[in-house]
GROMACS .gro file of C-alpha atoms in nm:
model
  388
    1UNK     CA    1   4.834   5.504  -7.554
    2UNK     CA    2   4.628   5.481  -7.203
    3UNK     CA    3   4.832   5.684  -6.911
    4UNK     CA    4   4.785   5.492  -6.599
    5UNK     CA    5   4.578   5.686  -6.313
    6UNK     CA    6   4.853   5.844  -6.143
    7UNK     CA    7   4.934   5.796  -5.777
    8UNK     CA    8   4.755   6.098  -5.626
    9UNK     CA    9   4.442   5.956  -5.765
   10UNK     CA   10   4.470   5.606  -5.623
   11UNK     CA   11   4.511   5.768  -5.239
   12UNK     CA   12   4.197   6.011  -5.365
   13UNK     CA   13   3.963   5.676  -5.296
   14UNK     CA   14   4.151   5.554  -5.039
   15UNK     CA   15   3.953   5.691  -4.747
   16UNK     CA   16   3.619   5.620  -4.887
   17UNK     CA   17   3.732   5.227  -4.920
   18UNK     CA   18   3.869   5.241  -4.550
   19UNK     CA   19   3.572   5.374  -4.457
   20UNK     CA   20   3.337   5.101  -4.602
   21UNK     CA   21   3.536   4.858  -4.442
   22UNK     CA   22   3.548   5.011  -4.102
   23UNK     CA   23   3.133   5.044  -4.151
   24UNK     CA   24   3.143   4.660  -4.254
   25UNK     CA   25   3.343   4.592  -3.952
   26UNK     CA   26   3.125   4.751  -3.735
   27UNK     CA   27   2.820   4.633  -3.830
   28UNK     CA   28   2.996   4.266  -3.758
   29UNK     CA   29   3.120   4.382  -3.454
   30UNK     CA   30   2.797   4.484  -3.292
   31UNK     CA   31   2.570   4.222  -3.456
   32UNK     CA   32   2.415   4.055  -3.178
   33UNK     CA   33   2.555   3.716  -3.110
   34UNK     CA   34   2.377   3.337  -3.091
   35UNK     CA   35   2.233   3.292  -2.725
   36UNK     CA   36   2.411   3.009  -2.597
   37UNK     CA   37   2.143   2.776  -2.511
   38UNK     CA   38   2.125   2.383  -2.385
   39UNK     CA   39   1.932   2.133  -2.575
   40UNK     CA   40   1.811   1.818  -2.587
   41UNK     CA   41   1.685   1.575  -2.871
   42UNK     CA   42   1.305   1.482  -2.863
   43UNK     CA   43   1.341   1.083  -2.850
   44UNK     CA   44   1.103   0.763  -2.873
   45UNK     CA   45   1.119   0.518  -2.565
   46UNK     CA   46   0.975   0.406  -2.277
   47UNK     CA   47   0.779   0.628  -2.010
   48UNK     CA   48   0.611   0.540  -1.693
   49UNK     CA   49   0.439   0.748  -1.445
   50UNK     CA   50   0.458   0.722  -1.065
   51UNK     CA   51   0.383   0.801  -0.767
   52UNK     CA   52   0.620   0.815  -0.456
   53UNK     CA   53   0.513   0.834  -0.109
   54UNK     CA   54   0.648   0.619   0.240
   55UNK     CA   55   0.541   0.320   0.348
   56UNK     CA   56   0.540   0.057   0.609
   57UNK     CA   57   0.538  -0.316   0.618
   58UNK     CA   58   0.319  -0.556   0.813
   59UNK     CA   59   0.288  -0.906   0.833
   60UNK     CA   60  -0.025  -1.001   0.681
   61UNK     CA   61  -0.177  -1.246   0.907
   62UNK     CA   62  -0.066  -1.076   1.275
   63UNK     CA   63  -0.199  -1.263   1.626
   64UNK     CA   64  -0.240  -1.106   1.942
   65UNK     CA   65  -0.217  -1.401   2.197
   66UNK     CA   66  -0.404  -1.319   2.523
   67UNK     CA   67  -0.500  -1.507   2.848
   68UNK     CA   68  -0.806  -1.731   2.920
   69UNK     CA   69  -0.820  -1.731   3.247
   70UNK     CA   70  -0.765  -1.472   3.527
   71UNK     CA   71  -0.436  -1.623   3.738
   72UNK     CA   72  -0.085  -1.625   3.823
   73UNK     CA   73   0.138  -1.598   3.446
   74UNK     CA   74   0.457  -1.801   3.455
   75UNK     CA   75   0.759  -1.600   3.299
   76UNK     CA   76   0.727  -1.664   2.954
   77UNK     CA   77   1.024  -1.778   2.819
   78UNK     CA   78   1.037  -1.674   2.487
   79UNK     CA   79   1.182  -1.336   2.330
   80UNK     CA   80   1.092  -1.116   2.038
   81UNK     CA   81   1.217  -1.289   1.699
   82UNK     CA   82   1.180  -1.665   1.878
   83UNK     CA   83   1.112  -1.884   1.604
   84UNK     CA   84   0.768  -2.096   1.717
   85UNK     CA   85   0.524  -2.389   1.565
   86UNK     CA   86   0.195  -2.437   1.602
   87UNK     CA   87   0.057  -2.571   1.901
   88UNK     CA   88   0.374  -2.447   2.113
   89UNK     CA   89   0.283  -2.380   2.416
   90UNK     CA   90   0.398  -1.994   2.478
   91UNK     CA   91   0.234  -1.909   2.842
   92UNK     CA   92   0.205  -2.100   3.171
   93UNK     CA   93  -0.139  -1.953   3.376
   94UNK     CA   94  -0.215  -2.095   3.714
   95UNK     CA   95  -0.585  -2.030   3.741
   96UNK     CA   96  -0.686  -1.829   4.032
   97UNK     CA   97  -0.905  -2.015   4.317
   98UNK     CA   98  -1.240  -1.945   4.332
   99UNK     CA   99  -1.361  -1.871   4.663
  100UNK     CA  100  -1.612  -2.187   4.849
  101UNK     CA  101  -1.955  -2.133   4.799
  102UNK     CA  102  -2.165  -2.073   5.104
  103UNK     CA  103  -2.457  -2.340   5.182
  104UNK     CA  104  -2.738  -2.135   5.019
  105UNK     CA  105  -2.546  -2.076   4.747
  106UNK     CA  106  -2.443  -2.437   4.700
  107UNK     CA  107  -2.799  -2.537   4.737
  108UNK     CA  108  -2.911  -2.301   4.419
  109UNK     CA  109  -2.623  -2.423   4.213
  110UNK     CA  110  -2.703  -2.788   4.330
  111UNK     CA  111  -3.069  -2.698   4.233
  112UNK     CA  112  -2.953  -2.523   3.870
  113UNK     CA  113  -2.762  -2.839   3.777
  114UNK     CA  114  -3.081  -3.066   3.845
  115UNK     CA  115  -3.298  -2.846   3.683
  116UNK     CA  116  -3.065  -2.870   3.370
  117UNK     CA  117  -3.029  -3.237   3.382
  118UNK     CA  118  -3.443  -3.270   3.313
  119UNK     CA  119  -3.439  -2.970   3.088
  120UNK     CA  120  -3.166  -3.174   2.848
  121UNK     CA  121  -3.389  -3.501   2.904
  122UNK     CA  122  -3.668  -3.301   2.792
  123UNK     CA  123  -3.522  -3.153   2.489
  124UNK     CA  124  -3.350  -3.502   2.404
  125UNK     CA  125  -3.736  -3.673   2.414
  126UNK     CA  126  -3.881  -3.355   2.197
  127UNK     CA  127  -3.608  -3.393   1.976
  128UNK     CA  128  -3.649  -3.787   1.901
  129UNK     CA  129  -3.998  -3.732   1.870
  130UNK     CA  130  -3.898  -3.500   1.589
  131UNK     CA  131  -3.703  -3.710   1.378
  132UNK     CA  132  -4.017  -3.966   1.410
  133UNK     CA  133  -4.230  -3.725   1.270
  134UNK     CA  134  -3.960  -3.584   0.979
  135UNK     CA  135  -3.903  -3.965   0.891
  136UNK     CA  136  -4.265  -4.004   0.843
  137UNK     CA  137  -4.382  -3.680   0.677
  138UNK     CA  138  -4.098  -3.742   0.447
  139UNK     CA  139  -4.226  -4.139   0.399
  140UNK     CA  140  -4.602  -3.931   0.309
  141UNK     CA  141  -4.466  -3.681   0.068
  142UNK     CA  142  -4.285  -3.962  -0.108
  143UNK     CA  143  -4.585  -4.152  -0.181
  144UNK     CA  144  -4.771  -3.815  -0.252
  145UNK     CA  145  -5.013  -3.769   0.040
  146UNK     CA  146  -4.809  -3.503   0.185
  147UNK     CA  147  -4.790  -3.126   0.076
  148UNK     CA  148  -4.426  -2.922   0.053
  149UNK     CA  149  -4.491  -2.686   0.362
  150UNK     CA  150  -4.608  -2.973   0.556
  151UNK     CA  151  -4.273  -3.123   0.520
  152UNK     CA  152  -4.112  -2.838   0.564
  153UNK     CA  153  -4.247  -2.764   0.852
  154UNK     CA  154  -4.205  -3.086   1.000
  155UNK     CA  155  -3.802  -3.017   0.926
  156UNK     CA  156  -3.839  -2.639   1.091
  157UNK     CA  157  -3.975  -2.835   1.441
  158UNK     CA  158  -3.643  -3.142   1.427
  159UNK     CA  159  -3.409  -2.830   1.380
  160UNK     CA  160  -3.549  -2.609   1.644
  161UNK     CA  161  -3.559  -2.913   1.864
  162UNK     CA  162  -3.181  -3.031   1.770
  163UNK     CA  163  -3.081  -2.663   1.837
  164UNK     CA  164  -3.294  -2.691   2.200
  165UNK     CA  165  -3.073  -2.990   2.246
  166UNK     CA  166  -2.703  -2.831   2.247
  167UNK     CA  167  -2.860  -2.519   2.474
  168UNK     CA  168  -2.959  -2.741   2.714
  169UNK     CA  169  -2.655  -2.922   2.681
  170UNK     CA  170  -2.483  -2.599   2.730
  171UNK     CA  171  -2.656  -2.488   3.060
  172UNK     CA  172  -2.579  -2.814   3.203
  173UNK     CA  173  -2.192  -2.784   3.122
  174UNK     CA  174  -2.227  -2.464   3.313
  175UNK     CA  175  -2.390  -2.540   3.605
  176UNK     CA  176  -2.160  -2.855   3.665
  177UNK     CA  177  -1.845  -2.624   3.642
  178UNK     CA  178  -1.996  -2.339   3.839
  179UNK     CA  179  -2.007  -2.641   4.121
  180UNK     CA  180  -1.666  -2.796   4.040
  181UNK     CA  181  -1.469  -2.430   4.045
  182UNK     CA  182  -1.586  -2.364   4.363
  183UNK     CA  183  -1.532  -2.652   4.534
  184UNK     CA  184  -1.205  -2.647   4.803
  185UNK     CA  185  -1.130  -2.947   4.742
  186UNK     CA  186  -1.044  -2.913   4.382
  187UNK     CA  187  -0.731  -2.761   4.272
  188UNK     CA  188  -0.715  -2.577   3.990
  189UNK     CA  189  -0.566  -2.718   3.677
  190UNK     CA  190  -0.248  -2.511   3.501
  191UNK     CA  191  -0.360  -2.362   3.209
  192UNK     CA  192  -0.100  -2.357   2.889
  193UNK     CA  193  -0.150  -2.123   2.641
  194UNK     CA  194  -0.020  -2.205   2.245
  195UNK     CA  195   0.090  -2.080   1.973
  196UNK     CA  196  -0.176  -2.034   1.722
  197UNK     CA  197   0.061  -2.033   1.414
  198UNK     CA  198   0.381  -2.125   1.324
  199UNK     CA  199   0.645  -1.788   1.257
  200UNK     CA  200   0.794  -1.587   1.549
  201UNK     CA  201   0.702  -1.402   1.838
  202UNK     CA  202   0.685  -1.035   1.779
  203UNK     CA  203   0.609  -0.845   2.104
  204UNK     CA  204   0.625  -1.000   2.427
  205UNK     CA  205   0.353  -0.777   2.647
  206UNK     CA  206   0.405  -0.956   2.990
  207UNK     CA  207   0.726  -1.127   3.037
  208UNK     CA  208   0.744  -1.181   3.362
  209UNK     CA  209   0.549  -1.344   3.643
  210UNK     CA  210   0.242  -1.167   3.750
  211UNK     CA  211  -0.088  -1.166   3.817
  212UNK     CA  212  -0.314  -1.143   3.514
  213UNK     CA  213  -0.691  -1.125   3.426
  214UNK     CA  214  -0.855  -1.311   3.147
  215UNK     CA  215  -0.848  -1.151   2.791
  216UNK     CA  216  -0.529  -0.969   2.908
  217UNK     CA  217  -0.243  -0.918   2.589
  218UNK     CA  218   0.074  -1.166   2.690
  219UNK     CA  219   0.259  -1.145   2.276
  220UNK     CA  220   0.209  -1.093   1.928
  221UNK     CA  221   0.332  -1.380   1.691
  222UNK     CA  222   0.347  -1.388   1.285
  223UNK     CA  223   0.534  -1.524   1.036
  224UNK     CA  224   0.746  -1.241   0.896
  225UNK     CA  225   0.795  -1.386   0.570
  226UNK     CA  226   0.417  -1.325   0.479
  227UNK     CA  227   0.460  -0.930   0.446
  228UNK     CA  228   0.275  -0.691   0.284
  229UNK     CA  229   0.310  -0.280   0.234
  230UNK     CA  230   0.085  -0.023   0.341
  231UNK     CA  231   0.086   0.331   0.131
  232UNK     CA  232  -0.064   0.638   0.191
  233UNK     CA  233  -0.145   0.786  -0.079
  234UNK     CA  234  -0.356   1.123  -0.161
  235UNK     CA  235  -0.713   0.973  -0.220
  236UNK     CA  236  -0.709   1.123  -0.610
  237UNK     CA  237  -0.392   0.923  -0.666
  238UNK     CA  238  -0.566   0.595  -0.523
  239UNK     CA  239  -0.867   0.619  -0.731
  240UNK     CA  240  -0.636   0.591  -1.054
  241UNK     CA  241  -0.514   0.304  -0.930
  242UNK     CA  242  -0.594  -0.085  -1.006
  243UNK     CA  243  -0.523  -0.401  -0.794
  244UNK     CA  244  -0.253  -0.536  -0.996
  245UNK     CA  245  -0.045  -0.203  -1.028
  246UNK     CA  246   0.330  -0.282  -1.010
  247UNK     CA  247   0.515  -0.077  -0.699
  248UNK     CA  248   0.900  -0.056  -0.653
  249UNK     CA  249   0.991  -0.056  -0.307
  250UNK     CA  250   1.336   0.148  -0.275
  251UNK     CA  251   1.566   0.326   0.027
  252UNK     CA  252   1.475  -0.025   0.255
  253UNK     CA  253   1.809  -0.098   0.334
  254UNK     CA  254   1.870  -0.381   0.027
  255UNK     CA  255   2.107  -0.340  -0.272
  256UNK     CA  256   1.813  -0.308  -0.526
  257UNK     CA  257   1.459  -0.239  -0.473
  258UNK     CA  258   1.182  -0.520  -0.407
  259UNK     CA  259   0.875  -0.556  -0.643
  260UNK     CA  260   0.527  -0.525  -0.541
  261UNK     CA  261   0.202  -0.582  -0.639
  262UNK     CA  262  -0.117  -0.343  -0.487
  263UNK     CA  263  -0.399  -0.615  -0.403
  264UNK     CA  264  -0.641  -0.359  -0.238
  265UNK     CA  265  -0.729   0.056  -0.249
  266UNK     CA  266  -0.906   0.073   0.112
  267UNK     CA  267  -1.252   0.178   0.024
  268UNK     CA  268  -1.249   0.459   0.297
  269UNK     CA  269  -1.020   0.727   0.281
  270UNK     CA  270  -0.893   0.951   0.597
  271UNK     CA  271  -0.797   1.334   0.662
  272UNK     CA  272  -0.440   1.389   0.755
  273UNK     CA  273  -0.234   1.695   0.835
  274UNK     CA  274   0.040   1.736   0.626
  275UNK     CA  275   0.370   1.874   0.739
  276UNK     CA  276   0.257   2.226   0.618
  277UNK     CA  277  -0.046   2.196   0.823
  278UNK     CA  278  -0.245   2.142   0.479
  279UNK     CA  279  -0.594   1.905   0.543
  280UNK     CA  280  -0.514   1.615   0.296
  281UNK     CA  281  -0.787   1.332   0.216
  282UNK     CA  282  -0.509   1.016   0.191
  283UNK     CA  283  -0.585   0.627   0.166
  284UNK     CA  284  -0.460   0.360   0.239
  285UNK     CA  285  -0.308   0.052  -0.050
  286UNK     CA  286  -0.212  -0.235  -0.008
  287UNK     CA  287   0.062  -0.381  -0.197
  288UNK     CA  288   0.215  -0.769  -0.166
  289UNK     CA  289   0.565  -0.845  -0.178
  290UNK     CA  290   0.662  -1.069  -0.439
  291UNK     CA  291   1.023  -1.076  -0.422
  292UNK     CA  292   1.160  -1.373  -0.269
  293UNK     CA  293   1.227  -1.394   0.071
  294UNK     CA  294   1.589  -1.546  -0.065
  295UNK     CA  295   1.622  -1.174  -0.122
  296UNK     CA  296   1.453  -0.952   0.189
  297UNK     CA  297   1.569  -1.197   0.463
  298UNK     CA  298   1.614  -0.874   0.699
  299UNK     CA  299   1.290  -0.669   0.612
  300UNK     CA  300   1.051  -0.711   0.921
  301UNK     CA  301   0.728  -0.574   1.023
  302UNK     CA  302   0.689  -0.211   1.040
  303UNK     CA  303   0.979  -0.114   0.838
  304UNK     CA  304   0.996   0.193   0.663
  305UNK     CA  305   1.012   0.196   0.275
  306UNK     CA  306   1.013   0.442  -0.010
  307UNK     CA  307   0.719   0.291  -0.232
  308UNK     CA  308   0.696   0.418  -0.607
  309UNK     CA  309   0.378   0.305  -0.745
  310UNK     CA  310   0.318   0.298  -1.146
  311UNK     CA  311  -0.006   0.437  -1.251
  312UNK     CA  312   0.068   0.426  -1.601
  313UNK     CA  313   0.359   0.333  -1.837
  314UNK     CA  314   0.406   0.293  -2.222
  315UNK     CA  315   0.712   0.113  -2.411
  316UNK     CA  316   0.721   0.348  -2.710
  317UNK     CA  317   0.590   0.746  -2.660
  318UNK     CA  318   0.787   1.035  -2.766
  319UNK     CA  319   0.905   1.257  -2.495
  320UNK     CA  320   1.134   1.533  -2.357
  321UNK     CA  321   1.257   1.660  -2.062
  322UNK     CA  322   1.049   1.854  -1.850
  323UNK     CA  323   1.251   2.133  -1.843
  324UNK     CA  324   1.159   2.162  -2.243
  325UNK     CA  325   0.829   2.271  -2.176
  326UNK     CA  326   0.643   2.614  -2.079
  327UNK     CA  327   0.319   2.741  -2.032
  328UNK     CA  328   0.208   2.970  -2.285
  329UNK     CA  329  -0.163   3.147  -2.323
  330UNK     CA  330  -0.268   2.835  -2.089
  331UNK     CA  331  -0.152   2.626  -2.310
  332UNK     CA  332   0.213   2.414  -2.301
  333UNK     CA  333   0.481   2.515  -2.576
  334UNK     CA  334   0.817   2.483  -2.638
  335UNK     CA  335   1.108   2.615  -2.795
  336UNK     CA  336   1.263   2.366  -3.105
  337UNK     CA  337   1.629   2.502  -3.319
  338UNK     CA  338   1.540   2.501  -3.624
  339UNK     CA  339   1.848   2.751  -3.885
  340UNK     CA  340   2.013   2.828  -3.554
  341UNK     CA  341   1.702   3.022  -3.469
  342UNK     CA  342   1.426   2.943  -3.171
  343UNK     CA  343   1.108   2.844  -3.325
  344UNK     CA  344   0.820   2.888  -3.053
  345UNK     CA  345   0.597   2.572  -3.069
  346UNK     CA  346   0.259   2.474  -2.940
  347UNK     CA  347   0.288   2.136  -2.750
  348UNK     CA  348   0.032   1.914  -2.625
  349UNK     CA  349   0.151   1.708  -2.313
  350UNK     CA  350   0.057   1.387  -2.194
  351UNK     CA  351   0.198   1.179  -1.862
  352UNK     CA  352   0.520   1.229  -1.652
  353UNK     CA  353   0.745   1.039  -1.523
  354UNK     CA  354   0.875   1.375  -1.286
  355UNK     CA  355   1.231   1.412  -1.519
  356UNK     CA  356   1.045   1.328  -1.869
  357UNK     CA  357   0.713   1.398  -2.014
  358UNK     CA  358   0.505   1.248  -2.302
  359UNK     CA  359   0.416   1.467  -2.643
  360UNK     CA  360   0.157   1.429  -2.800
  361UNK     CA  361   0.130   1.670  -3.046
  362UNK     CA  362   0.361   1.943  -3.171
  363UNK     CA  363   0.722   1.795  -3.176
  364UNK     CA  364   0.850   1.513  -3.387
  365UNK     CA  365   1.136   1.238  -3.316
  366UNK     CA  366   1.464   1.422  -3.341
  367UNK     CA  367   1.345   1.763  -3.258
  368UNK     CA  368   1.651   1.985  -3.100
  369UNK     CA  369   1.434   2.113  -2.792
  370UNK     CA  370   1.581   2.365  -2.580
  371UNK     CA  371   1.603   2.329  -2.166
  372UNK     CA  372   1.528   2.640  -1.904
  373UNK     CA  373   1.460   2.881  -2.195
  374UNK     CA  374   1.320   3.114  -1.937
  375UNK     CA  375   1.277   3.483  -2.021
  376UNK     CA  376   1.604   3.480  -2.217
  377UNK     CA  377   1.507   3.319  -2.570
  378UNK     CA  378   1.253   3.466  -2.775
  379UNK     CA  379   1.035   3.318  -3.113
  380UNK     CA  380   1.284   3.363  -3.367
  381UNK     CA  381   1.607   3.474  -3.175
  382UNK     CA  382   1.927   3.348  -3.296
  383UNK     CA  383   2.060   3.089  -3.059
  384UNK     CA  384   2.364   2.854  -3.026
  385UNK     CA  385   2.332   2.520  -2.883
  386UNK     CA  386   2.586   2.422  -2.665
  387UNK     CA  387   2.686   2.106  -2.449
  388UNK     CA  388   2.667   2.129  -2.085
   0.00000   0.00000   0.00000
């Protein structure tokens, strides 16, 4: 008959079990723990790179009105953001009197209009005499009798002489009004100015009455519905792009940001000092506003906006956050969860969009990438994804 072990021997063993289970609690107890970590899922979508830099708007076709004459302006009655046509007429100029000529100098302008009279009859004569012979070599090289440069030249010697013609025309018109400006007896006509387009008036120069000389600035007018946008952009950034690329116009004072097309990369670029006193080679694009007017009616010229241009986009790349990848050896890598562990993996990048960049190799769709790893996850550690 088997005795049962008796109760001394049962509390013999009981130390040794305690203490295996105190070691196994231990070793639990100081196992490191998962790195809590944040992640993010490598996706397919749409990407599109950009650049952002300011911009300004101008009206395309911009027209600096200016007087004719040297005289007395009239206050011009118009303000900036006056709606004009056409033909208006903008300016008043009474022209200023020209002093009477002496009798000598009468005599010599007397004698430079006569002299201009028989220079025109002359040129009128040499010219009809011209077209006789054209008509005629032309008549002889139609029947064959007649070379090419013959004929030719007979049409160099009517143009020349049809030319001689209008400049002697010319030098009469200006020696009769050299004689009718200075005469006393002739007043001088007010000159109007106009308008030559139909928009608004955009500066006013010289408002008020004054005395002005000719070629002197009196307003700018435009039509401020014609607007383009002016970027400046760091010359490498202009190269990539094409007329065509799409810009977004944002931070211009609308709801939602206008669209844009760039029609010209200025052929010249420019240095500029940047706000850190860095030497930066910049040019200028050009980009046309083709959201309708229905939609901008307060944008104006010179207005600041915040252009985004698109150098490149794609509908369908794989990508992940920035923040997933890392340089590594020169090269960029990233860390995926793969068993609750970080698995270190080479990554080749393409574009950015700034938050989101494109993979090209390395990563698949789905791929648990982790953000910021930082100097805190290692190839192989055991990690714990968590939500932020």
């Amino acid at each position: 008959m088997n005795q049962s072990p008796s109760p001394t021997r049962r509390l013999r063993w009981l130390p040794y079990v305690l203490g295996v289970g105190l070691v196994v609690a231990l070793g639990f107890g100081l196992r490191p723990r998962p790195a809590p970590v944040e992640t993010a899922l490598a996706t397919s979508g749409p990407l599109r790179a950009t650049v952002s830099e300011e911009g300004k708007t101008r009206i395309k076709q911009r027209y600096v009105v200016s007087s004719p004459v040297t005289g007395q302006l009239r206050r011009v009655p118009f303000k900036p953001g006056a709606a004009i046509a056409a033909g208006d007429v903008v300016a008043v100029i009474e022209p200023m009197a020209a002093s009477p000529l002496d009798p000598r100098s009468r005599a010599l302008a007397e004698a430079r209009r006569d002299s201009a009279v028989a220079a025109l009859e002359q040129t009128r004569a040499a010219h009809a005499l011209a077209i006789n012979d054209l008509k005629r070599a032309q008549a002889m090289f139609d029947t064959g009798t007649l070379a090419p440069q013959d004929l030719d030249a007979a049409k160099i010697r009517e143009t020349v002489a049809a030319r001689e013609v209008v400049a002697a025309e010319g030098a009469l018109r200006a020696a009769e009004t050299e004689l009718a400006v200075n005469n006393p007896a002739a007043a001088p006509a007010l000159v109007e100015v106009r308008a030559p387009v139909a928009g608004r008036v955009l500066h006013v120069f010289q408002e008020s009455e004054r005395p002005v000389t000719a070629g002197t600035p009196l307003l700018d007018a435009g039509d401020p519905a014609d607007l383009e946008v002016v970027i400046e952009l760091l010359s490498r950034d202009g190269a990539a792009l094409a007329p065509g690329a799409r810009v977004a116009l944002e931070q211009w004072g609308g709801p939602k940001p206008l669209d844009a097309r760039v029609r010209l990369v200025e052929p010249a670029a420019f240095t500029k000092i940047s706000a850190l006193g860095v030497e930066e080679q910049r040019v200028n694009v050009v980009a046309d506003i083709i959201t309708p007017l229905t939609e901008r009616p307060t944008l104006g010229d010179n207005f600041r906006v915040e252009a985004r241009v698109i150098v490149w986009e794609s509908e369908q790349v794989l990508k992940v956050p920035v923040s997933a990848l890392f340089r590594r050896g020169g090269e960029s890598a990233a860390y995926v969860v793969r068993g609750g562990r970080a698995v270190l993996v080479p990554v080749e990048a393409g574009r950015s969009s700034g938050s989101e960049v494109q993979v090209l190799k390395g990563l698949t769709a789905g791929d648990e990438v982790i953000l910021y790893p930082g100097d805190r996850v290692s190839d192989g550690q055991r990690v714990q994804p968590v939500k932020i």
